[in-house]
Tab-separated table of C-alpha atoms in Angstrom:
chain	number	residue	atom	x	y	z
A	291	MET	CA	0.427	-5.947	58.062
A	292	LYS	CA	-1.943	-3.488	59.780
A	293	MET	CA	-5.526	-4.611	60.345
A	294	TYR	CA	-8.795	-2.711	60.589
A	295	LYS	CA	-12.333	-3.589	61.544
A	296	SER	CA	-15.102	-3.049	59.048
A	297	LYS	CA	-18.545	-1.877	60.117
A	298	ASN	CA	-19.907	-5.395	59.809
A	299	GLY	CA	-17.189	-6.711	62.066
A	300	SER	CA	-15.202	-8.547	59.409
A	301	THR	CA	-11.449	-8.136	59.384
A	302	LYS	CA	-9.783	-6.874	56.218
A	303	LYS	CA	-6.221	-6.124	55.263
A	304	LEU	CA	-5.276	-2.567	54.503
A	305	PHE	CA	-3.300	-4.012	51.605
A	306	ASN	CA	-6.559	-4.873	49.856
A	307	VAL	CA	-7.800	-1.309	50.137
A	308	ALA	CA	-4.519	0.088	48.900
A	309	ALA	CA	-4.501	-2.361	46.002
A	310	PHE	CA	-8.049	-1.364	45.084
A	311	PHE	CA	-6.928	2.209	44.499
A	312	LEU	CA	-3.450	1.505	43.233
A	313	ILE	CA	-4.330	-0.994	40.497
A	314	PRO	CA	-6.320	1.553	38.407
A	315	ILE	CA	-3.470	4.052	38.854
A	316	ILE	CA	-0.935	1.480	37.675
A	317	LEU	CA	-3.143	0.648	34.698
A	318	VAL	CA	-3.446	4.319	33.784
A	319	PHE	CA	0.319	4.778	33.797
A	320	THR	CA	0.765	1.554	31.829
A	321	CYS	CA	-1.679	2.757	29.183
A	322	LEU	CA	-0.012	6.144	29.015
A	323	SER	CA	3.342	4.485	28.570
A	324	THR	CA	1.995	2.294	25.766
A	325	VAL	CA	0.421	5.241	23.962
A	326	THR	CA	3.634	7.208	24.244
A	327	LYS	CA	5.647	4.404	22.672
A	328	ALA	CA	3.126	4.035	19.873
A	329	GLU	CA	3.314	7.738	19.132
A	330	VAL	CA	7.096	7.706	18.873
A	331	GLN	CA	7.625	6.718	15.243
A	332	LYS	CA	11.068	5.508	14.271
A	333	THR	CA	11.354	7.963	11.398
A	334	MET	CA	14.619	8.658	9.631
A	335	LYS	CA	15.268	11.192	6.900
A	336	LEU	CA	16.374	9.849	3.534
A	337	GLU	CA	19.200	11.917	2.054
A	338	ILE	CA	18.501	11.154	-1.609
A	339	GLU	CA	17.817	14.552	-3.155
A	340	GLY	CA	20.472	13.977	-5.806
A	341	LEU	CA	18.635	10.929	-7.170
A	342	PHE	CA	15.658	13.113	-8.143
A	343	ASN	CA	17.810	15.239	-10.499
A	344	GLY	CA	16.064	18.468	-9.578
A	345	LYS	CA	12.549	17.046	-9.852
A	346	GLU	CA	10.196	17.461	-6.920
A	347	GLY	CA	9.252	14.146	-5.395
A	348	THR	CA	9.065	11.982	-2.298
A	349	MET	CA	9.854	8.504	-1.057
A	350	VAL	CA	8.427	6.568	1.870
A	351	LEU	CA	10.148	3.312	2.828
A	352	LYS	CA	9.074	1.132	5.763
A	353	ASN	CA	10.704	-1.886	7.364
A	354	LEU	CA	7.861	-4.159	8.452
A	355	LYS	CA	10.084	-6.105	10.806
A	356	ASN	CA	10.814	-3.214	13.172
A	357	ASP	CA	8.440	-0.486	11.867
A	358	SER	CA	11.331	1.841	11.004
A	359	LEU	CA	10.179	4.529	8.576
A	360	TYR	CA	12.442	6.348	6.131
A	361	VAL	CA	11.128	9.446	4.380
A	362	TYR	CA	12.413	11.852	1.763
A	363	ASN	CA	10.461	15.140	1.527
A	364	SER	CA	8.006	14.586	4.367
A	365	GLU	CA	5.788	17.476	3.256
A	366	ARG	CA	5.098	15.898	-0.143
A	367	SER	CA	4.802	12.407	1.366
A	368	THR	CA	1.364	13.331	2.758
A	369	LYS	CA	0.188	15.183	-0.365
A	370	ARG	CA	-2.563	13.338	-2.215
A	371	LEU	CA	-2.017	12.851	-5.934
A	372	THR	CA	-3.788	10.794	-8.575
A	373	PRO	CA	-2.647	7.146	-8.380
A	374	GLU	CA	-2.675	6.538	-12.140
A	375	SER	CA	-1.790	2.908	-12.945
A	376	THR	CA	-0.779	2.053	-9.381
A	377	PHE	CA	-4.539	1.741	-8.879
A	378	LYS	CA	-4.307	-1.521	-10.823
A	379	VAL	CA	-3.374	-3.148	-7.518
A	380	PRO	CA	-6.655	-2.433	-5.655
A	381	ASN	CA	-8.582	-2.677	-8.931
A	382	SER	CA	-7.302	-6.258	-9.350
A	383	LEU	CA	-8.285	-7.151	-5.800
A	384	ILE	CA	-11.793	-5.766	-6.252
A	385	GLY	CA	-12.177	-7.431	-9.648
A	386	LEU	CA	-11.289	-10.838	-8.256
A	387	GLU	CA	-13.366	-10.405	-5.109
A	388	THR	CA	-16.503	-9.419	-7.037
A	389	SER	CA	-15.953	-12.143	-9.664
A	390	ALA	CA	-15.694	-9.555	-12.452
A	391	LEU	CA	-12.955	-11.991	-13.472
A	392	ARG	CA	-12.810	-15.668	-12.586
A	393	ASP	CA	-9.046	-15.633	-11.981
A	394	GLU	CA	-5.823	-14.018	-13.169
A	395	TYR	CA	-5.807	-16.173	-16.303
A	396	GLU	CA	-9.198	-15.197	-17.707
A	397	VAL	CA	-8.729	-13.354	-21.010
A	398	LYS	CA	-10.466	-10.227	-22.275
A	399	ARG	CA	-10.483	-9.844	-26.048
A	400	TRP	CA	-8.857	-6.768	-27.522
A	401	ASP	CA	-11.479	-4.461	-29.028
A	402	GLY	CA	-9.321	-3.620	-32.045
A	403	VAL	CA	-8.750	-0.004	-31.053
A	404	VAL	CA	-5.081	0.870	-31.600
A	405	ARG	CA	-3.686	2.538	-28.489
A	406	GLU	CA	-0.424	4.331	-27.688
A	407	PHE	CA	1.555	1.257	-26.626
A	408	GLU	CA	1.913	-1.733	-28.935
A	409	SER	CA	1.851	-4.166	-26.014
A	410	TRP	CA	-1.696	-3.035	-25.247
A	411	ASN	CA	-3.009	-3.914	-28.685
A	412	ARG	CA	-3.786	-7.574	-28.112
A	413	ASP	CA	-5.829	-9.869	-25.894
A	414	HIS	CA	-4.883	-9.791	-22.225
A	415	SER	CA	-5.393	-11.734	-19.032
A	416	LEU	CA	-5.449	-9.983	-15.667
A	417	ALA	CA	-1.841	-11.029	-15.067
A	418	SER	CA	-0.554	-9.820	-18.443
A	419	ALA	CA	-2.566	-6.595	-18.202
A	420	MET	CA	-0.897	-5.902	-14.852
A	421	ARG	CA	2.515	-6.641	-16.319
A	422	GLU	CA	1.998	-4.473	-19.421
A	423	SER	CA	-0.124	-1.882	-17.554
A	424	ALA	CA	-2.875	-2.191	-20.177
A	425	ILE	CA	-5.307	0.524	-19.177
A	426	TRP	CA	-8.156	-0.581	-21.454
A	427	PHE	CA	-8.346	-3.957	-19.690
A	428	TYR	CA	-8.732	-2.364	-16.261
A	429	GLN	CA	-11.241	0.175	-17.546
A	430	ASP	CA	-13.353	-2.662	-18.917
A	431	MET	CA	-13.062	-4.557	-15.642
A	432	ALA	CA	-14.038	-1.460	-13.638
A	433	ARG	CA	-17.214	-1.164	-15.713
A	434	ASP	CA	-17.961	-4.821	-14.965
A	435	ILE	CA	-17.439	-4.199	-11.234
A	436	GLY	CA	-19.800	-1.225	-11.334
A	437	GLU	CA	-19.977	1.916	-9.230
A	438	ILE	CA	-21.855	0.405	-6.282
A	439	LYS	CA	-19.407	-2.442	-5.650
A	440	MET	CA	-16.384	-0.291	-6.454
A	441	LEU	CA	-17.408	2.364	-3.939
A	442	GLU	CA	-18.255	-0.264	-1.334
A	443	TYR	CA	-14.769	-1.750	-1.433
A	444	MET	CA	-13.042	1.611	-1.736
A	445	ASN	CA	-14.722	2.636	1.511
A	446	GLN	CA	-13.728	-0.624	3.178
A	447	ILE	CA	-10.029	-0.314	2.348
A	448	GLY	CA	-9.869	3.445	2.997
A	449	TYR	CA	-7.923	4.121	-0.183
A	450	GLY	CA	-6.902	7.790	-0.315
A	451	ASN	CA	-9.854	10.176	-0.623
A	452	GLY	CA	-12.026	7.357	-2.017
A	453	ASP	CA	-13.516	9.686	-4.656
A	454	ILE	CA	-14.686	7.729	-7.713
A	455	SER	CA	-16.975	10.477	-9.030
A	456	GLY	CA	-14.699	11.075	-12.014
A	457	GLY	CA	-16.285	8.162	-13.890
A	458	ILE	CA	-16.202	4.420	-13.274
A	459	ASP	CA	-13.625	3.797	-15.997
A	460	ARG	CA	-11.221	6.661	-15.341
A	461	PHE	CA	-11.586	8.084	-11.829
A	462	TRP	CA	-7.991	7.040	-11.046
A	463	LEU	CA	-6.487	8.579	-14.220
A	464	ASP	CA	-5.701	12.271	-13.654
A	465	SER	CA	-9.171	12.580	-12.161
A	466	THR	CA	-10.924	12.614	-8.767
A	467	LEU	CA	-9.244	9.761	-6.876
A	468	LYS	CA	-6.146	10.855	-4.954
A	469	ILE	CA	-3.775	9.187	-2.515
A	470	SER	CA	-0.520	10.107	-0.760
A	471	ALA	CA	2.727	8.156	-0.619
A	472	VAL	CA	2.179	7.535	3.104
A	473	GLU	CA	-1.278	6.127	2.387
A	474	GLN	CA	0.104	3.930	-0.391
A	475	VAL	CA	2.569	2.418	2.091
A	476	ASP	CA	-0.224	1.804	4.623
A	477	PHE	CA	-2.299	0.060	1.954
A	478	LEU	CA	0.654	-2.069	0.826
A	479	GLU	CA	1.480	-3.069	4.387
A	480	ASP	CA	-2.035	-4.431	4.765
A	481	LEU	CA	-1.671	-6.267	1.459
A	482	VAL	CA	1.650	-7.828	2.472
A	483	GLU	CA	0.115	-9.015	5.726
A	484	GLU	CA	-3.074	-10.090	3.895
A	485	ASP	CA	-5.092	-7.907	6.227
A	486	LEU	CA	-7.294	-6.274	3.576
A	487	PRO	CA	-11.044	-7.073	3.351
A	488	PHE	CA	-10.512	-9.594	0.557
A	489	LYS	CA	-10.102	-13.353	0.458
A	490	LYS	CA	-6.526	-14.270	1.337
A	491	GLU	CA	-6.208	-16.211	-1.909
A	492	ASN	CA	-7.070	-13.083	-3.921
A	493	GLN	CA	-4.457	-11.099	-2.006
A	494	LYS	CA	-1.878	-13.803	-2.710
A	495	VAL	CA	-2.759	-13.735	-6.425
A	496	VAL	CA	-2.298	-9.968	-6.685
A	497	LYS	CA	0.999	-10.064	-4.805
A	498	ARG	CA	2.176	-12.777	-7.164
A	499	MET	CA	1.164	-10.713	-10.203
A	500	MET	CA	3.223	-7.810	-8.880
A	501	ILE	CA	6.528	-9.742	-8.962
A	502	GLN	CA	9.018	-7.894	-11.159
A	503	ASN	CA	12.349	-9.370	-10.112
A	504	GLU	CA	12.980	-12.654	-8.344
A	505	GLN	CA	16.490	-13.462	-7.163
A	506	ASP	CA	17.973	-15.988	-4.740
A	507	ASN	CA	17.997	-13.531	-1.829
A	508	TYR	CA	15.119	-11.175	-2.621
A	509	THR	CA	11.827	-10.816	-4.489
A	510	LEU	CA	10.733	-7.399	-5.732
A	511	HIS	CA	7.007	-6.703	-6.161
A	512	GLY	CA	6.039	-3.413	-7.760
A	513	LYS	CA	3.771	-1.327	-9.964
A	514	THR	CA	4.545	1.829	-11.850
A	515	GLY	CA	2.112	4.582	-12.744
A	516	THR	CA	2.497	7.566	-15.068
A	517	ARG	CA	0.174	10.440	-15.880
A	518	LEU	CA	0.130	9.959	-19.625
A	519	SER	CA	-1.399	13.342	-20.452
A	520	ASP	CA	1.876	15.166	-19.751
A	521	MET	CA	4.280	12.615	-18.195
A	522	GLY	CA	4.317	15.020	-15.244
A	523	LEU	CA	3.548	12.540	-12.455
A	524	GLY	CA	5.191	9.187	-11.923
A	525	TRP	CA	4.748	6.539	-9.240
A	526	TYR	CA	6.463	3.357	-8.205
A	527	ILE	CA	4.931	1.414	-5.331
A	528	GLY	CA	5.500	-2.074	-3.977
A	529	PHE	CA	7.426	-4.183	-1.531
A	530	ILE	CA	10.577	-6.243	-1.400
A	531	GLU	CA	11.017	-9.474	0.505
A	532	THR	CA	14.550	-10.426	1.515
A	533	ASP	CA	15.920	-13.357	3.502
A	534	LYS	CA	15.639	-11.316	6.701
A	535	GLU	CA	12.853	-8.769	6.323
A	536	THR	CA	10.167	-7.115	4.202
A	537	TRP	CA	10.138	-3.482	3.134
A	538	VAL	CA	7.244	-1.549	1.574
A	539	PHE	CA	7.784	1.606	-0.460
A	540	ALA	CA	6.103	4.365	-2.431
A	541	VAL	CA	7.835	6.928	-4.624
A	542	ASN	CA	6.288	9.723	-6.647
A	543	LEU	CA	7.830	12.611	-8.544
A	544	ASN	CA	7.138	15.162	-11.229
A	545	GLY	CA	8.257	12.730	-13.906
A	546	THR	CA	7.495	9.194	-15.042
A	547	GLY	CA	6.910	5.872	-13.375
A	548	THR	CA	10.124	4.541	-14.890
A	549	GLN	CA	12.079	7.351	-13.229
A	550	ALA	CA	10.358	6.600	-9.919
A	551	LYS	CA	11.288	2.931	-10.251
A	552	ASN	CA	14.927	3.747	-11.030
A	553	ILE	CA	15.139	5.929	-7.922
A	554	THR	CA	13.658	3.143	-5.814
A	555	ILE	CA	16.193	0.593	-7.053
A	556	GLU	CA	19.073	2.962	-6.329
A	557	VAL	CA	17.821	3.594	-2.780
A	558	LEU	CA	17.395	-0.146	-2.123
A	559	LYS	CA	21.001	-0.636	-3.238
A	560	LYS	CA	22.257	2.356	-1.241
A	561	MET	CA	20.655	0.955	1.909
A	562	HIS	CA	22.038	-2.519	1.173
A	563	ILE	CA	18.564	-4.012	1.020
A	564	ILE	CA	19.510	-5.507	-2.338
A	565	ASN	CA	22.934	-6.041	-3.834
């Protein structure tokens, strides 16, 4: 190793000088390499046009184990649309967190107004209102939460455009709040991992309320949403836990939530995620 004399007479190794300059360079290249890998998304195109039967729509499906992303109609996947009843998921989280409801079993009394679905016309708990998609229950809860708290949590979770100006009891129903399928998947991923700004117990409760099908080798959690004014927008969002991995998904189309759910089930079968 070559040696040199410093001005103060002390002996230093040239290796130390070289290292001083080389280490930052190495770190720069390491950081660049990391950024490059992060930017390379494992995105695959879903060939499922036939399942939409001529209706315009999109699907985003993500494997949380390896971050693989599958997309049908990438252009529409980033288009923000009204969430309709899929907003019951964040609405439930906010309701529990703000103590608008004590727990998922607390009952709200039916007001006697006859609405379009018979299953709505009775008393409901948070869990049953989620299951039956009883809009009146969630409207009442949103009023109890209030605009200040609702906006505070909407900003914290970064849900779509966060616009609740359409009215505290209907901003998510063919109104001002809008979110894309990609954003729905991001939100659901945080929910699955219990990484949202809510108590973990509240996140567990909402995930449990979303269970729609529980089998030996998988559990399907989901929520439909339909624009009731014209049945012209349908959503199905959720996640599926299998023995090996967890997938999150969001589907929307110019149709109904039931149609979106049927498409989702067919894709999960086609990809051998469920049997």
